[in-house]
GROMACS .gro file of N, CA and C in nm:
model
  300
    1UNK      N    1  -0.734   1.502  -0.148
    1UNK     CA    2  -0.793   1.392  -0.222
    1UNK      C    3  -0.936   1.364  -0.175
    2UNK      N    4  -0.983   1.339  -0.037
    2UNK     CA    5  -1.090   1.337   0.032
    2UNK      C    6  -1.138   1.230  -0.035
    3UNK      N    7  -1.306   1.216  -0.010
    3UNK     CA    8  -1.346   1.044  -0.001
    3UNK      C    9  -1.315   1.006  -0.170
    4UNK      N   10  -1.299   1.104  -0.287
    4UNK     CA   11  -1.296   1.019  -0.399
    4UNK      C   12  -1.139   0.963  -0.413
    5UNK      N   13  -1.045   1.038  -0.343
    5UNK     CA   14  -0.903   0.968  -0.371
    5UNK      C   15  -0.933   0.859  -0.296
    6UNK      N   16  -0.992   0.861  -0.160
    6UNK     CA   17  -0.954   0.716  -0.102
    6UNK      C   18  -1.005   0.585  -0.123
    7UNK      N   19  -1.172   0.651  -0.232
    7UNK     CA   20  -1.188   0.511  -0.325
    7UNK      C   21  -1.090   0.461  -0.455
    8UNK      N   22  -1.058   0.551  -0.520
    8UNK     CA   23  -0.978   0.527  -0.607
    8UNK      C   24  -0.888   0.467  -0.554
    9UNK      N   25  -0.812   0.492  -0.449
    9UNK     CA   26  -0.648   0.413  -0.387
    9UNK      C   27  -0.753   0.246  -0.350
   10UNK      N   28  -0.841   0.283  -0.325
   10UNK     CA   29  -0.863   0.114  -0.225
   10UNK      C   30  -0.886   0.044  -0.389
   11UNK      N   31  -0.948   0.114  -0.495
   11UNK     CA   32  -0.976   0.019  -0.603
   11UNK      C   33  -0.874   0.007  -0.682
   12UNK      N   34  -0.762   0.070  -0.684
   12UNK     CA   35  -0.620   0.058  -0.743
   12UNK      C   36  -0.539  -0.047  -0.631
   13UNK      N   37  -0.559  -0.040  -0.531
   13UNK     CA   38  -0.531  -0.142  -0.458
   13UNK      C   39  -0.601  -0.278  -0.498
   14UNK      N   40  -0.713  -0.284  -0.474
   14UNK     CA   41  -0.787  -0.463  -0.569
   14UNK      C   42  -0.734  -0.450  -0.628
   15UNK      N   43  -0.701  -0.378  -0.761
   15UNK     CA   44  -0.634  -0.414  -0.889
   15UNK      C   45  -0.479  -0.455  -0.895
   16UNK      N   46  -0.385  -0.400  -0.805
   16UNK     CA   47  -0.311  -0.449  -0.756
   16UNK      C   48  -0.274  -0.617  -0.690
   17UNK      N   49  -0.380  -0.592  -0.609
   17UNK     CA   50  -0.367  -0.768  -0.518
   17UNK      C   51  -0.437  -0.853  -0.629
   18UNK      N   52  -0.526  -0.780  -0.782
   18UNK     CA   53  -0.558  -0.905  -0.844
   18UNK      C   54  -0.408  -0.932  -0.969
   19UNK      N   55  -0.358  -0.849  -0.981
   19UNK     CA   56  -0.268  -0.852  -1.032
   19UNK      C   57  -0.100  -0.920  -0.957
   20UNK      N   58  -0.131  -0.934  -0.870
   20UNK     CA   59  -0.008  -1.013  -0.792
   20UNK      C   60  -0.027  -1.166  -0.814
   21UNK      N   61  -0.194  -1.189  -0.766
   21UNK     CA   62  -0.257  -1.309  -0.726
   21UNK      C   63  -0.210  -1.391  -0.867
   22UNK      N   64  -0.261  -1.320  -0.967
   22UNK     CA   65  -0.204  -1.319  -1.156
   22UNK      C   66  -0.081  -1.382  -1.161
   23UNK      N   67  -0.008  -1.350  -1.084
   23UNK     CA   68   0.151  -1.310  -1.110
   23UNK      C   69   0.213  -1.386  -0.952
   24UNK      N   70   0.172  -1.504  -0.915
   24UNK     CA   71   0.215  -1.553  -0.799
   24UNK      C   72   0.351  -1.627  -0.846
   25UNK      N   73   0.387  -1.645  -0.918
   25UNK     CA   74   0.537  -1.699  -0.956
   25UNK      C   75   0.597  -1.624  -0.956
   26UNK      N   76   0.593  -1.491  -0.975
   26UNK     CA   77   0.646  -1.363  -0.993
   26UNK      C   78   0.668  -1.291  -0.881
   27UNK      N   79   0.700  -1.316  -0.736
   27UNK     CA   80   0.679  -1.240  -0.636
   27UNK      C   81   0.731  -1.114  -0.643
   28UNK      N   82   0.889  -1.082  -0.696
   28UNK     CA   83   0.951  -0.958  -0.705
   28UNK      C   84   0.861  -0.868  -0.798
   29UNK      N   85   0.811  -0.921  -0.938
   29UNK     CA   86   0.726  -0.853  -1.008
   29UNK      C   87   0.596  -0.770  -0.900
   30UNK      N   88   0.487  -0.844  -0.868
   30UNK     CA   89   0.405  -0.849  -0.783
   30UNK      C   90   0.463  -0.726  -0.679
   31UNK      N   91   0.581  -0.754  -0.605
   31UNK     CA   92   0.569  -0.627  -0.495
   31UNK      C   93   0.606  -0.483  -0.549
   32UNK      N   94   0.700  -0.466  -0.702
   32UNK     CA   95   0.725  -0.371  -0.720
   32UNK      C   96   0.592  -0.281  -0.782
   33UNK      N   97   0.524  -0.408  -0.906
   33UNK     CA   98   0.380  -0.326  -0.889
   33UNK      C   99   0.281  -0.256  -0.793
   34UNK      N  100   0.301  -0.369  -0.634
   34UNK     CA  101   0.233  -0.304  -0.533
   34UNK      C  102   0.273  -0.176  -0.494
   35UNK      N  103   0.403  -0.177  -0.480
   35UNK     CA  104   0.446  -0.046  -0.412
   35UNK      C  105   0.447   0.021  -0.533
   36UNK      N  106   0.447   0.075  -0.610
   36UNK     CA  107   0.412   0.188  -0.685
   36UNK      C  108   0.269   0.260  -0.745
   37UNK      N  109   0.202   0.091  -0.765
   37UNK     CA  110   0.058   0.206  -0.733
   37UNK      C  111  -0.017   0.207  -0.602
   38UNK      N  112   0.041   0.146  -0.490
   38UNK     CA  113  -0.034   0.201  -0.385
   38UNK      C  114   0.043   0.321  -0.354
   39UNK      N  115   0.184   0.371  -0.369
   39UNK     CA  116   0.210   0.472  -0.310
   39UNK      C  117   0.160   0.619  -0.437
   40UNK      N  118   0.144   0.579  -0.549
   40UNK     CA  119   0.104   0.626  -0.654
   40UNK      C  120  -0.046   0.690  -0.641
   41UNK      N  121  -0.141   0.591  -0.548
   41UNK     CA  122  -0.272   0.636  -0.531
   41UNK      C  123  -0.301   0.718  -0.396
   42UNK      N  124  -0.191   0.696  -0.304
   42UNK     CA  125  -0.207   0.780  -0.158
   42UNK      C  126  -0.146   0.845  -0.144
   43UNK      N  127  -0.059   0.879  -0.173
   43UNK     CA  128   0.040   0.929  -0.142
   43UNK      C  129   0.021   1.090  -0.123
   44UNK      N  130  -0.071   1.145  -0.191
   44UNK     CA  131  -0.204   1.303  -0.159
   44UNK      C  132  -0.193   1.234  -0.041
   45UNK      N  133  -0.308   1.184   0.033
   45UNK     CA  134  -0.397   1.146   0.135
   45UNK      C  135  -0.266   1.182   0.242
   46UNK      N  136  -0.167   1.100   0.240
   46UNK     CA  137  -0.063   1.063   0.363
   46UNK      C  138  -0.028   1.199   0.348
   47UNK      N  139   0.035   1.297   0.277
   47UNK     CA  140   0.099   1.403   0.297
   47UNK      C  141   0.015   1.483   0.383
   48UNK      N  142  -0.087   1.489   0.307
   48UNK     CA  143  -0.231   1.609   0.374
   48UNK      C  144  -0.217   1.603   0.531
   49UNK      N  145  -0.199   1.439   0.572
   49UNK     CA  146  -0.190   1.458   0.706
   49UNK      C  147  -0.121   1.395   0.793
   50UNK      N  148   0.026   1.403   0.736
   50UNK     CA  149   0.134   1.391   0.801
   50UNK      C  150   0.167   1.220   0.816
   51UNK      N  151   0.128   1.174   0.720
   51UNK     CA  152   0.159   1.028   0.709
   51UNK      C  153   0.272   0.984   0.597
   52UNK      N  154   0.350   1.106   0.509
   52UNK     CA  155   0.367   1.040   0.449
   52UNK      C  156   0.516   0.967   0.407
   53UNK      N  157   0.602   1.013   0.504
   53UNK     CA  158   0.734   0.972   0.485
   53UNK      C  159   0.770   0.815   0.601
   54UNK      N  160   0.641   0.799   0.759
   54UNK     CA  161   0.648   0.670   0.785
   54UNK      C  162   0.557   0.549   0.654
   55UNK      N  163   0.467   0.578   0.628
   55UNK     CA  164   0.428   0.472   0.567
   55UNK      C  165   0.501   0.439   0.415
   56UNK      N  166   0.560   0.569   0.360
   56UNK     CA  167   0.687   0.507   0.258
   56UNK      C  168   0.777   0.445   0.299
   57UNK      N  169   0.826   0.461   0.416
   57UNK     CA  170   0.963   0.400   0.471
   57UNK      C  171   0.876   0.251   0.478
   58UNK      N  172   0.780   0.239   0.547
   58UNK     CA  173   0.754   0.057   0.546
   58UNK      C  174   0.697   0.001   0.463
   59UNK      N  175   0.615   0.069   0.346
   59UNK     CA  176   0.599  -0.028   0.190
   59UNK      C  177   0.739  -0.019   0.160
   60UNK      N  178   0.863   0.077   0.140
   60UNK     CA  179   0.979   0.120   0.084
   60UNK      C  180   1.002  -0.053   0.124
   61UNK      N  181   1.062  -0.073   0.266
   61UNK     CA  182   1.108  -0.145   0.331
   61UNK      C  183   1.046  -0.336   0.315
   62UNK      N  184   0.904  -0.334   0.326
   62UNK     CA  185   0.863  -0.426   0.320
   62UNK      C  186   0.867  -0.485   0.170
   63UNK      N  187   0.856  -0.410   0.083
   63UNK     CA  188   0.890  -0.464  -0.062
   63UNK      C  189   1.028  -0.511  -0.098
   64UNK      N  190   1.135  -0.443  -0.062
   64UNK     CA  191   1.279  -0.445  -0.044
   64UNK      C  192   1.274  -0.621  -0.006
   65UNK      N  193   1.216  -0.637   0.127
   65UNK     CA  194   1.238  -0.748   0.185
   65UNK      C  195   1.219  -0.870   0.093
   66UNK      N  196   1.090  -0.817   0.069
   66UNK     CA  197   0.994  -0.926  -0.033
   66UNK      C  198   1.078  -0.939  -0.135
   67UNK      N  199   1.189  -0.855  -0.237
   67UNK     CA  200   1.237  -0.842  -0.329
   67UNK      C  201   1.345  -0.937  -0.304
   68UNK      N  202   1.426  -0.942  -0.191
   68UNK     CA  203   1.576  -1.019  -0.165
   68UNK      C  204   1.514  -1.131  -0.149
   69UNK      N  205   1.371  -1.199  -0.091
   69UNK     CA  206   1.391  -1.310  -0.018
   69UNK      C  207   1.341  -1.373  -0.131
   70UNK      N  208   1.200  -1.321  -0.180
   70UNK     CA  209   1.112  -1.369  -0.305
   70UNK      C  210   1.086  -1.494  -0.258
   71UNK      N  211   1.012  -1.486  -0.126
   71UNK     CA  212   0.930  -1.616  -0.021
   71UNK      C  213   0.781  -1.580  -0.064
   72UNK      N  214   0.713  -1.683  -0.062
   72UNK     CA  215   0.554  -1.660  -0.066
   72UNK      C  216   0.541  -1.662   0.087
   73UNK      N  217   0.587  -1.697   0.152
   73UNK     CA  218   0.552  -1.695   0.327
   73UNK      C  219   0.552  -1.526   0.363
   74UNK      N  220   0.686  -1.509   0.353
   74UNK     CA  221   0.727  -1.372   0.402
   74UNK      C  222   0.671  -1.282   0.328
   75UNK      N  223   0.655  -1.295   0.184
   75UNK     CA  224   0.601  -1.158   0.138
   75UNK      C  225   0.457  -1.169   0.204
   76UNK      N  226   0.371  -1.262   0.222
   76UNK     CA  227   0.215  -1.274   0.271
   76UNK      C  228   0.203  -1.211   0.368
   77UNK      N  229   0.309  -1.255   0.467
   77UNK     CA  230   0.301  -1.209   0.625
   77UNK      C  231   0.312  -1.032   0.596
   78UNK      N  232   0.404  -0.997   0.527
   78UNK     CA  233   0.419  -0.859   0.496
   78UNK      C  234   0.315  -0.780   0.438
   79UNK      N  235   0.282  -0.849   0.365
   79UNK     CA  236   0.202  -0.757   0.307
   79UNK      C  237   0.031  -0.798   0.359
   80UNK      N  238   0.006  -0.890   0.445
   80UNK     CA  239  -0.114  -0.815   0.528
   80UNK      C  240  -0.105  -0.766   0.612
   81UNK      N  241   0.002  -0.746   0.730
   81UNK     CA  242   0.083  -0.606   0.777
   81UNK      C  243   0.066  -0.481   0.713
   82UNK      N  244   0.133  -0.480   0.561
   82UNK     CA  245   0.100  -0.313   0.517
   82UNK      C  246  -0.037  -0.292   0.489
   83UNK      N  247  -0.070  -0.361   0.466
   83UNK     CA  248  -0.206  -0.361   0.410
   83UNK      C  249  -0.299  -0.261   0.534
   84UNK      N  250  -0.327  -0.384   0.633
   84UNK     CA  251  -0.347  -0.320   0.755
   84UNK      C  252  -0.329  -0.208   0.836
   85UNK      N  253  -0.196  -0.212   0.826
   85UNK     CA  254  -0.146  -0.035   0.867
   85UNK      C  255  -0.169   0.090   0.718
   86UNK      N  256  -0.203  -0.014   0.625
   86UNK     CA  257  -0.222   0.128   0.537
   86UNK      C  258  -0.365   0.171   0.512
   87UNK      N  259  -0.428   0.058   0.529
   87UNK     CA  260  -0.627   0.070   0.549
   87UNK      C  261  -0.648   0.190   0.671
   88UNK      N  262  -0.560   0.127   0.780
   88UNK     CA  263  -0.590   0.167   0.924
   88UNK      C  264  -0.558   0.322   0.903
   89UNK      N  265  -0.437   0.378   0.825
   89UNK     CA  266  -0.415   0.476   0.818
   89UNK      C  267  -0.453   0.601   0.749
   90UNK      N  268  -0.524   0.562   0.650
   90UNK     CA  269  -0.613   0.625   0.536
   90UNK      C  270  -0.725   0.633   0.608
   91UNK      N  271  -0.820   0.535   0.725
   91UNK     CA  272  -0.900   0.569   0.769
   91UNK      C  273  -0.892   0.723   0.840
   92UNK      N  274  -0.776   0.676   0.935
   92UNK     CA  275  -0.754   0.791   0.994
   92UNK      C  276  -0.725   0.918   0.959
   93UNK      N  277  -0.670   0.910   0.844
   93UNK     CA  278  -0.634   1.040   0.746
   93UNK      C  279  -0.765   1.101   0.742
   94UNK      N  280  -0.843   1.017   0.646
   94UNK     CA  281  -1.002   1.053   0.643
   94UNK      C  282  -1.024   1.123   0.736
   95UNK      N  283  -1.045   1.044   0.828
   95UNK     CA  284  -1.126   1.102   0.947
   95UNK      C  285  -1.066   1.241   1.024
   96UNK      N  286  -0.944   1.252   1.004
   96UNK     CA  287  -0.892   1.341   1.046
   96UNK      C  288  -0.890   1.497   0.941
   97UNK      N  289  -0.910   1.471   0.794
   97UNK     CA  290  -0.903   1.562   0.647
   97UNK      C  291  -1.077   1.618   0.755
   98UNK      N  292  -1.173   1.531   0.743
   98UNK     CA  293  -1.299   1.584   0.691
   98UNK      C  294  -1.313   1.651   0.834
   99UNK      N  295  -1.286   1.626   0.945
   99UNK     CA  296  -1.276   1.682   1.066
   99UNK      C  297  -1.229   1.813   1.102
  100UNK      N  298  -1.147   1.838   1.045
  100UNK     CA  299  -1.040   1.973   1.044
  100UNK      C  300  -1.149   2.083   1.001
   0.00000   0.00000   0.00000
């Protein structure tokens, strides 16, 4: 994918968090959209370099959560957690794709 997939995932991502923000009554709506186009837009990136079956297991997982509880607390806390580990991890992908 290299640097044009990982703009496309971060701007399918805004479009995502503006589409939740949209849809804040909707929390279950909101996470199933998240997790499918963020794993929809990285999901190249994570394979290429060996990211990609932990960071499915914890959007998999963290949406799940968000889905049973359908808390605005808990899904928030969660999802700037994935968020974070999934920024943090695409960096590193990057850095690790163009390095090789």
């Amino acid at each position: 994918m290299g640097r044009t997939g990982f703009v496309l995932s971060i701007l399918l991502l805004i479009l995502t968090i503006a589409i939740m923000a949209w849809t804040t009554h909707l929390y279950s709506i909101g996470a199933v959209i998240f997790t499918i186009v963020w794993l929809a837009s990285s999901v190249g990136l994570y394979l290429d370099a060996g990211w990609g079956l932990p960071l499915t297991i914890i959007i998999l997982s963290a949406s799940m959560v968000w889905l049973i509880y359908d808390v605005a607390v808990v899904g928030g806390v969660l999802l700037a957690a994935l968020l974070f580990l999934t920024v943090l991890a695409q960096i590193t992908c990057m850095t690790t794709i163009e390095t090789a």
